[in-house]
Amino acid sequence: MGRVWESEGVTAPAARLDPHAGPPVCVLGLGLIGGSLLRALHDAGRQCYGYNRSTQTVEAATASGHRASTDLIATLRQAAADDALLVLATPMTTIDDLLPVIAEQAGTCLLTDVVSVKRPVAESVTRLARGQRYVGGHPMAGTSRSGWAATDPTLFRDAMWMVSTEDHTDPDDWLVVASLARTVGSLVVPAAPDAHDRAVAAISHLPHLTAAATAAVGAGESDLALRLAAGSFRDGTRVAGTAPALQRAMLEANGIALLNVLSEAINRLTAVRDELRDRGSVEVLVDDGHRARLAYEAIAGADPVAISGVTVGDPGWAEELRRQAHRARVWFG
Ligand SMILES: NC(=O)c1ccc[n+]([C@@H]2O[C@H](COP(=O)([O-])OP(=O)(O)OC[C@H]3O[C@@H](n4cnc5c(N)ncnc54)[C@H](O)[C@@H]3O)[C@@H](O)[C@H]2O)c1
Ligand SMILES: O=C(O)C(=O)C[C@]1(C(=O)O)C=C[C@@H](O)C=C1
């Protein structure tokens, strides 16, 4: 049973969505995210199947009781016959090759994705799969590991799952994608693609670069340093362990937003270096960072507050969902 959250006297709907209510789900790419999604949907009782290009993964998925195939065309034809929800779960660098095939074989299906950037995927869909119904998504959950062996059906539980919410978004399609996230236990964060890309540049993509820099400085110092490394180094460098190709695929696709936050980070580091050199102090950055961490803990540690007073599909619904999400509220259905 779901929990009830109150917001300004308005009670959020608490019931879990019926996992059987949505269409079958066809997951393209059964790595960490796609494979975890397939497993989570299967556990929730939702009809689902998937495609993966490697035989090894398909054999592992099949051995675990899932429907999976290495045949992309046959899988897409099945999805078209089922009017399935398609979920693209491959790296950004693969999207432009897959979209024309999807458009040709399953052009009537609703499409979503889990790619870590949203504007570039939306632009690719417009360019290469014009006419495909598309609502982007991004589950904010993961690990530094890859592939089917790393999958975890509980990965998305209580995670934030961004669902693209634009003024032209079809409300029925939006609800299908939002319900997918709810079925696997995530909370829905409605946002415009550009706002999402700026946000993840700051809280995910920059941290991948600072993790890489911290790891490189530590390893460059000495083996003694690596021997002594404890919590600070472990936590601050964890995502540097992610496959470099996956990191590059998301960071390079979000270049402009990443350049902006990277510049801010460099400016702050330059300022603290100068402050330390000239006055022997690191006060400004440490105090700012401490306040910022407490602000994050206040949001991440509190019970989520439900988006309220808006019905998806009513006039202005998308704008109102985005407005409330900017106040850190989430959609429960
Ligand atoms: N890793 C995370 O923490 C995380 C979190 C949220 C979203 N994402 C996004 O999810 C997507 C998948 O990432 P992942 O972590 O599951 O990676 P992964 O390496 O575990 O899985 C990638 C999948 O894509 C497939 N693939 C790769 N190239 C392909 C190609 N050319 N044609 C067809 N299939 C191909 C692989 O076979 C594999 O199934 C990426 O777009 C990533 O940005 C990742
Ligand atoms: O927790 C991790 O290991 C992750 O890398 C997850 C993480 C992140 O928080 O940066 C990475 C990429 C995503 O697109 C979303 C989430």
Coordinates of C-alpha atoms and ligand atoms in Angstrom, one line a residue:
M1 CA 0.0 0.0 0.0
G2 CA 1.3 3.5 -0.8
R3 CA 1.8 6.2 1.7
V4 CA -0.3 9.3 2.1
W5 CA 1.5 12.6 1.9
E6 CA -0.2 15.8 2.8
S7 CA 0.5 19.1 1.2
E8 CA -1.3 22.3 2.1
G9 CA -4.2 20.3 3.4
V10 CA -4.5 18.3 0.1
T11 CA -4.0 14.6 0.4
A12 CA -2.0 12.9 -2.3
P13 CA -3.6 9.8 -3.8
A14 CA -1.9 6.9 -2.0
A15 CA -3.0 3.8 -4.0
R16 CA -0.4 2.1 -6.1
L17 CA -1.3 2.2 -9.8
D18 CA -2.5 -1.1 -11.1
P19 CA 0.5 -2.6 -13.0
H20 CA -1.7 -4.6 -15.2
A21 CA -3.5 -1.4 -16.4
G22 CA -0.8 -0.2 -18.7
P23 CA 0.2 -1.5 -22.1
P24 CA 2.8 -4.2 -22.5
V25 CA 6.3 -2.8 -22.3
C26 CA 9.1 -3.5 -24.7
V27 CA 12.6 -2.6 -23.4
L28 CA 15.3 -2.0 -26.0
G29 CA 18.7 -2.6 -24.3
L30 CA 18.9 -4.9 -21.3
G31 CA 21.9 -3.4 -19.5
L32 CA 21.9 -2.0 -16.0
I33 CA 18.9 0.3 -16.5
G34 CA 16.9 -1.6 -19.2
G35 CA 17.5 -5.0 -17.6
S36 CA 16.6 -3.7 -14.1
L37 CA 13.5 -2.2 -15.6
L38 CA 12.5 -5.4 -17.3
R39 CA 13.0 -7.3 -14.0
A40 CA 11.1 -4.7 -12.0
L41 CA 8.2 -4.8 -14.4
H42 CA 8.2 -8.6 -14.4
D43 CA 8.1 -8.6 -10.6
A44 CA 5.2 -6.1 -10.7
G45 CA 3.2 -8.5 -12.9
R46 CA 3.4 -6.3 -16.0
Q47 CA 3.6 -7.9 -19.4
C48 CA 7.1 -7.1 -20.7
Y49 CA 9.8 -8.3 -23.0
G50 CA 13.1 -7.0 -24.4
Y51 CA 15.7 -6.8 -27.0
N52 CA 19.5 -6.9 -26.5
R53 CA 22.1 -7.1 -29.2
S54 CA 24.3 -9.6 -27.4
T55 CA 23.4 -13.3 -27.2
Q56 CA 25.0 -13.6 -23.8
T57 CA 22.6 -11.1 -22.2
V58 CA 19.5 -12.5 -24.0
E59 CA 20.5 -16.0 -22.8
A60 CA 20.9 -14.7 -19.2
A61 CA 17.6 -12.9 -19.3
T62 CA 15.8 -15.9 -20.8
A63 CA 17.3 -18.2 -18.2
S64 CA 15.9 -15.9 -15.5
G65 CA 12.4 -16.3 -17.0
H66 CA 12.2 -13.2 -19.1
R67 CA 11.1 -12.8 -22.8
A68 CA 14.1 -11.5 -24.6
S69 CA 15.6 -11.6 -28.2
T70 CA 18.6 -10.5 -30.2
D71 CA 16.3 -9.8 -33.1
L72 CA 15.5 -6.1 -33.1
I73 CA 13.1 -6.2 -36.1
A74 CA 11.1 -9.1 -34.7
T75 CA 10.9 -7.5 -31.3
L76 CA 9.7 -4.2 -32.7
R77 CA 7.1 -6.0 -34.9
Q78 CA 5.8 -7.8 -31.8
A79 CA 5.7 -4.4 -30.0
A80 CA 3.7 -2.9 -32.9
A81 CA 1.3 -5.8 -32.8
D82 CA 0.8 -5.4 -29.1
D83 CA 0.7 -1.6 -29.2
A84 CA 3.4 -1.8 -26.5
L85 CA 5.2 1.1 -24.8
L86 CA 8.7 1.1 -26.2
V87 CA 11.5 2.0 -23.8
L88 CA 14.9 3.0 -25.3
A89 CA 17.5 2.0 -22.7
T90 CA 20.8 2.3 -24.6
P91 CA 23.5 5.0 -24.6
M92 CA 22.9 8.4 -26.3
T93 CA 25.5 7.5 -28.9
T94 CA 23.2 4.6 -30.2
I95 CA 19.9 6.5 -30.4
D96 CA 20.3 7.9 -33.9
D97 CA 20.9 4.4 -35.3
L98 CA 17.9 2.9 -33.5
L99 CA 15.3 5.6 -34.1
P100 CA 14.8 5.0 -37.9
V101 CA 14.4 1.3 -37.3
I102 CA 11.8 2.0 -34.5
A103 CA 10.0 4.4 -36.7
E104 CA 9.8 1.9 -39.6
Q105 CA 8.9 -1.2 -37.6
A106 CA 6.9 0.3 -34.7
G107 CA 6.0 3.8 -35.7
T108 CA 2.6 3.7 -34.1
C109 CA 3.9 2.8 -30.6
L110 CA 4.4 5.3 -27.8
L111 CA 8.1 5.7 -27.2
T112 CA 9.9 6.7 -24.0
D113 CA 13.6 6.4 -23.0
V114 CA 15.9 6.4 -20.0
V115 CA 18.8 8.3 -21.5
S116 CA 20.5 10.7 -19.1
V117 CA 19.9 13.8 -21.3
K118 CA 16.6 14.8 -22.7
R119 CA 16.8 17.7 -25.2
P120 CA 19.2 15.7 -27.5
V121 CA 16.9 12.7 -27.5
A122 CA 13.9 14.8 -28.2
E123 CA 15.7 16.4 -31.1
S124 CA 16.7 13.1 -32.5
V125 CA 13.1 11.8 -32.4
T126 CA 11.9 14.9 -34.2
R127 CA 14.6 14.4 -36.9
L128 CA 14.6 10.6 -37.3
A129 CA 11.2 9.4 -36.1
R130 CA 8.9 12.2 -37.0
G131 CA 5.3 11.3 -36.1
Q132 CA 6.4 8.9 -33.3
R133 CA 4.5 9.6 -30.1
Y134 CA 7.3 10.3 -27.6
V135 CA 7.5 11.3 -23.9
G136 CA 11.1 11.3 -22.6
G137 CA 12.1 9.9 -19.2
H138 CA 15.1 9.7 -16.9
P139 CA 15.3 7.5 -13.8
M140 CA 17.6 9.1 -11.3
A141 CA 19.0 5.8 -10.1
G142 CA 22.0 3.7 -11.0
T143 CA 25.3 2.3 -10.0
S144 CA 28.8 2.5 -11.5
R145 CA 28.3 -1.1 -12.9
S146 CA 27.0 -2.1 -16.3
G147 CA 25.3 -4.9 -18.1
W148 CA 22.7 -7.6 -17.2
A149 CA 24.9 -8.9 -14.4
A150 CA 24.5 -5.6 -12.6
T151 CA 20.7 -5.4 -12.8
D152 CA 18.6 -5.1 -9.7
P153 CA 14.7 -5.2 -9.8
T154 CA 14.6 -2.8 -6.8
L155 CA 16.9 -0.2 -8.4
F156 CA 14.0 2.3 -9.0
R157 CA 12.2 2.0 -5.7
D158 CA 11.8 5.5 -4.2
A159 CA 14.0 7.0 -6.9
M160 CA 13.0 10.2 -8.7
W161 CA 12.0 9.5 -12.4
M162 CA 11.9 12.6 -14.5
V163 CA 9.1 12.6 -17.1
S164 CA 9.3 15.2 -19.9
T165 CA 6.4 17.6 -19.5
E166 CA 6.0 20.2 -22.2
D167 CA 3.0 22.3 -23.2
H168 CA 2.5 20.1 -26.3
T169 CA 2.8 16.8 -24.4
D170 CA -0.1 14.5 -24.9
P171 CA -1.7 14.0 -21.4
D172 CA -2.7 10.3 -22.1
D173 CA 0.9 9.5 -23.3
W174 CA 2.3 11.3 -20.3
L175 CA 0.2 9.3 -18.0
V176 CA 1.3 6.0 -19.6
V177 CA 5.0 6.9 -19.1
A178 CA 4.5 8.3 -15.6
S179 CA 2.6 5.1 -14.7
L180 CA 5.6 3.1 -15.9
A181 CA 7.8 4.9 -13.3
R182 CA 5.2 4.4 -10.6
T183 CA 4.8 0.7 -11.4
V184 CA 8.5 0.1 -10.5
G185 CA 8.2 2.2 -7.4
S186 CA 9.6 5.6 -8.5
L187 CA 8.3 9.1 -7.9
V188 CA 7.6 11.2 -10.9
V189 CA 9.3 14.5 -11.4
P190 CA 7.7 16.5 -14.2
A191 CA 10.1 18.8 -16.0
A192 CA 10.9 20.5 -19.4
P193 CA 13.8 18.8 -21.2
D194 CA 16.0 21.9 -21.0
A195 CA 15.4 22.5 -17.3
H196 CA 16.2 18.8 -16.8
D197 CA 19.4 19.0 -18.8
R198 CA 20.6 22.0 -16.8
A199 CA 19.7 20.3 -13.5
V200 CA 21.5 17.1 -14.2
A201 CA 24.5 18.9 -15.5
A202 CA 24.8 20.3 -12.0
I203 CA 23.9 17.3 -9.9
S204 CA 25.1 14.3 -12.0
H205 CA 27.4 15.3 -14.9
L206 CA 29.6 17.8 -13.1
P207 CA 30.0 15.2 -10.2
H208 CA 31.3 12.7 -12.8
L209 CA 34.0 15.2 -13.8
T210 CA 34.9 16.2 -10.2
A211 CA 35.0 12.5 -9.3
A212 CA 37.4 11.9 -12.2
A213 CA 39.6 14.8 -11.2
T214 CA 39.6 13.7 -7.5
A215 CA 40.4 10.1 -8.5
A216 CA 43.2 11.2 -10.9
V217 CA 44.8 13.6 -8.3
G218 CA 44.6 10.9 -5.6
A219 CA 46.1 8.2 -7.8
G220 CA 48.7 10.6 -9.0
E221 CA 49.8 11.4 -5.5
S222 CA 51.0 8.0 -4.5
D223 CA 50.1 4.4 -3.7
L224 CA 50.5 5.5 -0.1
A225 CA 47.6 7.9 -0.7
L226 CA 45.5 5.2 -2.3
R227 CA 46.3 2.8 0.6
L228 CA 45.1 5.5 3.1
A229 CA 42.0 6.4 1.1
A230 CA 38.8 6.1 3.1
G231 CA 35.3 7.6 3.0
S232 CA 36.1 10.9 1.4
F233 CA 37.9 9.4 -1.6
R234 CA 35.6 6.4 -1.9
D235 CA 32.4 8.4 -2.0
G236 CA 33.8 11.3 -3.9
T237 CA 35.2 9.1 -6.7
R238 CA 32.6 6.3 -6.9
V239 CA 31.0 7.3 -10.2
A240 CA 34.4 7.6 -11.8
G241 CA 34.2 3.8 -11.8
T242 CA 31.4 3.9 -14.4
A243 CA 32.4 2.7 -17.9
P244 CA 34.1 5.6 -19.6
A245 CA 32.0 5.2 -22.8
L246 CA 28.8 5.6 -20.8
Q247 CA 30.1 8.6 -19.0
R248 CA 31.2 10.3 -22.2
A249 CA 27.9 9.5 -24.0
M250 CA 26.0 11.5 -21.4
L251 CA 28.4 14.2 -20.6
E252 CA 29.3 15.1 -24.2
A253 CA 25.6 15.1 -25.2
N254 CA 25.0 17.8 -22.5
G255 CA 27.9 20.0 -23.5
I256 CA 26.5 23.5 -23.1
A257 CA 24.8 22.9 -19.8
L258 CA 27.9 21.1 -18.6
L259 CA 30.2 23.9 -19.8
N260 CA 28.2 26.4 -17.7
V261 CA 28.4 24.4 -14.4
L262 CA 32.0 23.4 -15.1
S263 CA 32.9 27.0 -15.4
E264 CA 31.2 27.8 -12.1
A265 CA 33.1 25.0 -10.4
I266 CA 36.4 26.1 -11.9
N267 CA 35.7 29.7 -10.8
R268 CA 35.0 28.5 -7.3
L269 CA 38.1 26.4 -7.1
T270 CA 40.2 29.2 -8.5
A271 CA 38.8 31.5 -5.9
V272 CA 39.5 29.1 -3.0
R273 CA 43.0 28.5 -4.3
D274 CA 43.6 32.3 -4.3
E275 CA 42.0 32.7 -0.9
L276 CA 44.2 29.9 0.5
R277 CA 47.4 31.3 -1.1
D278 CA 46.8 34.9 -0.1
R279 CA 45.0 34.6 3.2
G280 CA 45.6 31.0 4.4
S281 CA 41.8 30.4 4.4
V282 CA 39.3 28.2 2.6
E283 CA 36.3 29.6 4.4
V284 CA 34.1 30.8 1.6
L285 CA 33.9 27.6 -0.4
V286 CA 33.7 25.3 2.6
D287 CA 30.9 27.4 4.1
D288 CA 29.0 27.6 0.8
G289 CA 29.5 23.8 0.3
H290 CA 28.3 23.1 3.8
R291 CA 25.2 25.2 3.4
A292 CA 24.5 23.6 0.1
R293 CA 24.9 20.0 1.4
L294 CA 22.4 20.8 4.3
A295 CA 19.9 22.2 1.7
Y296 CA 20.3 18.9 -0.2
E297 CA 19.8 16.8 2.9
A298 CA 16.7 18.8 3.8
I299 CA 15.1 17.9 0.5
A300 CA 16.4 14.4 0.1
G301 CA 15.7 13.4 3.8
A302 CA 12.2 14.8 4.0
D303 CA 9.0 13.0 3.1
P304 CA 8.3 13.9 -0.5
V305 CA 5.4 16.5 -0.9
A306 CA 2.8 15.6 -3.5
I307 CA 2.0 17.8 -6.5
S308 CA -1.6 18.7 -5.8
G309 CA -4.6 20.6 -7.2
V310 CA -3.9 19.7 -10.8
T311 CA -5.4 17.0 -13.1
V312 CA -3.3 15.8 -16.0
G313 CA -5.1 16.9 -19.1
D314 CA -6.8 20.0 -17.7
P315 CA -6.0 23.3 -19.3
G316 CA -2.5 24.4 -18.2
W317 CA -1.7 21.0 -16.6
A318 CA 1.8 20.7 -17.9
E319 CA 2.9 24.2 -16.8
E320 CA 1.4 23.6 -13.3
L321 CA 3.1 20.3 -12.9
R322 CA 6.5 21.9 -13.9
R323 CA 5.8 24.8 -11.5
Q324 CA 5.2 22.6 -8.6
A325 CA 8.2 20.3 -9.5
H326 CA 10.4 23.4 -9.3
R327 CA 9.4 23.6 -5.7
A328 CA 10.7 20.0 -5.2
R329 CA 7.3 18.4 -5.3
V330 CA 6.7 15.0 -7.0
W331 CA 3.8 13.4 -8.8
F332 CA 2.3 10.3 -7.2
G333 CA -0.6 9.7 -9.6
Ligands
LIG1 N1 24.1 3.9 -15.3 C1 23.3 4.8 -14.7 O1 23.5 5.0 -13.6 C2 22.2 5.4 -15.5 C3 21.1 6.0 -14.8 C4 20.0 6.5 -15.5 C5 20.0 6.4 -16.9 N2 21.1 5.9 -17.6 C6 21.0 5.8 -19.0 O2 20.5 4.5 -19.4 C7 21.1 4.1 -20.6 C8 21.7 2.8 -20.5 O3 22.7 2.9 -19.6 P1 23.2 1.6 -18.7 O4 23.8 2.1 -17.5 O5 22.1 0.7 -18.6 O6 24.3 1.0 -19.6 P2 24.7 -0.5 -19.8 O7 26.1 -0.5 -20.5 O8 24.5 -1.3 -18.6 O9 23.7 -1.0 -20.9 C9 23.7 -0.4 -22.2 C10 22.8 -1.3 -23.1 O10 22.8 -0.7 -24.4 C11 23.1 -1.7 -25.3 N3 23.8 -1.2 -26.5 C12 24.9 -0.5 -26.5 N4 25.2 -0.1 -27.7 C13 24.3 -0.6 -28.5 C14 24.0 -0.5 -29.9 N5 24.8 0.2 -30.7 N6 22.8 -1.0 -30.4 C15 22.0 -1.7 -29.6 N7 22.2 -1.8 -28.2 C16 23.3 -1.2 -27.7 C17 23.9 -2.7 -24.6 O11 23.9 -4.0 -25.2 C18 23.3 -2.7 -23.2 O12 22.1 -3.5 -23.2 C19 22.1 5.2 -21.1 O13 21.4 6.1 -22.0 C20 22.3 6.0 -19.8 O14 22.6 7.3 -20.0 C21 22.1 5.3 -16.9
LIG2 O1 24.6 6.3 -8.6 C1 25.2 6.2 -9.6 O2 26.2 5.4 -9.6 C2 24.9 6.9 -10.7 O3 25.8 7.1 -11.5 C3 23.5 7.4 -11.0 C4 23.4 8.6 -11.8 C5 23.9 9.9 -11.0 O4 23.4 10.1 -9.9 O5 24.7 10.6 -11.5 C6 24.2 8.5 -13.1 C7 23.6 8.8 -14.3 C8 22.2 9.0 -14.4 O6 21.8 9.4 -15.6 C9 21.5 9.1 -13.3 C10 22.0 8.8 -12.0

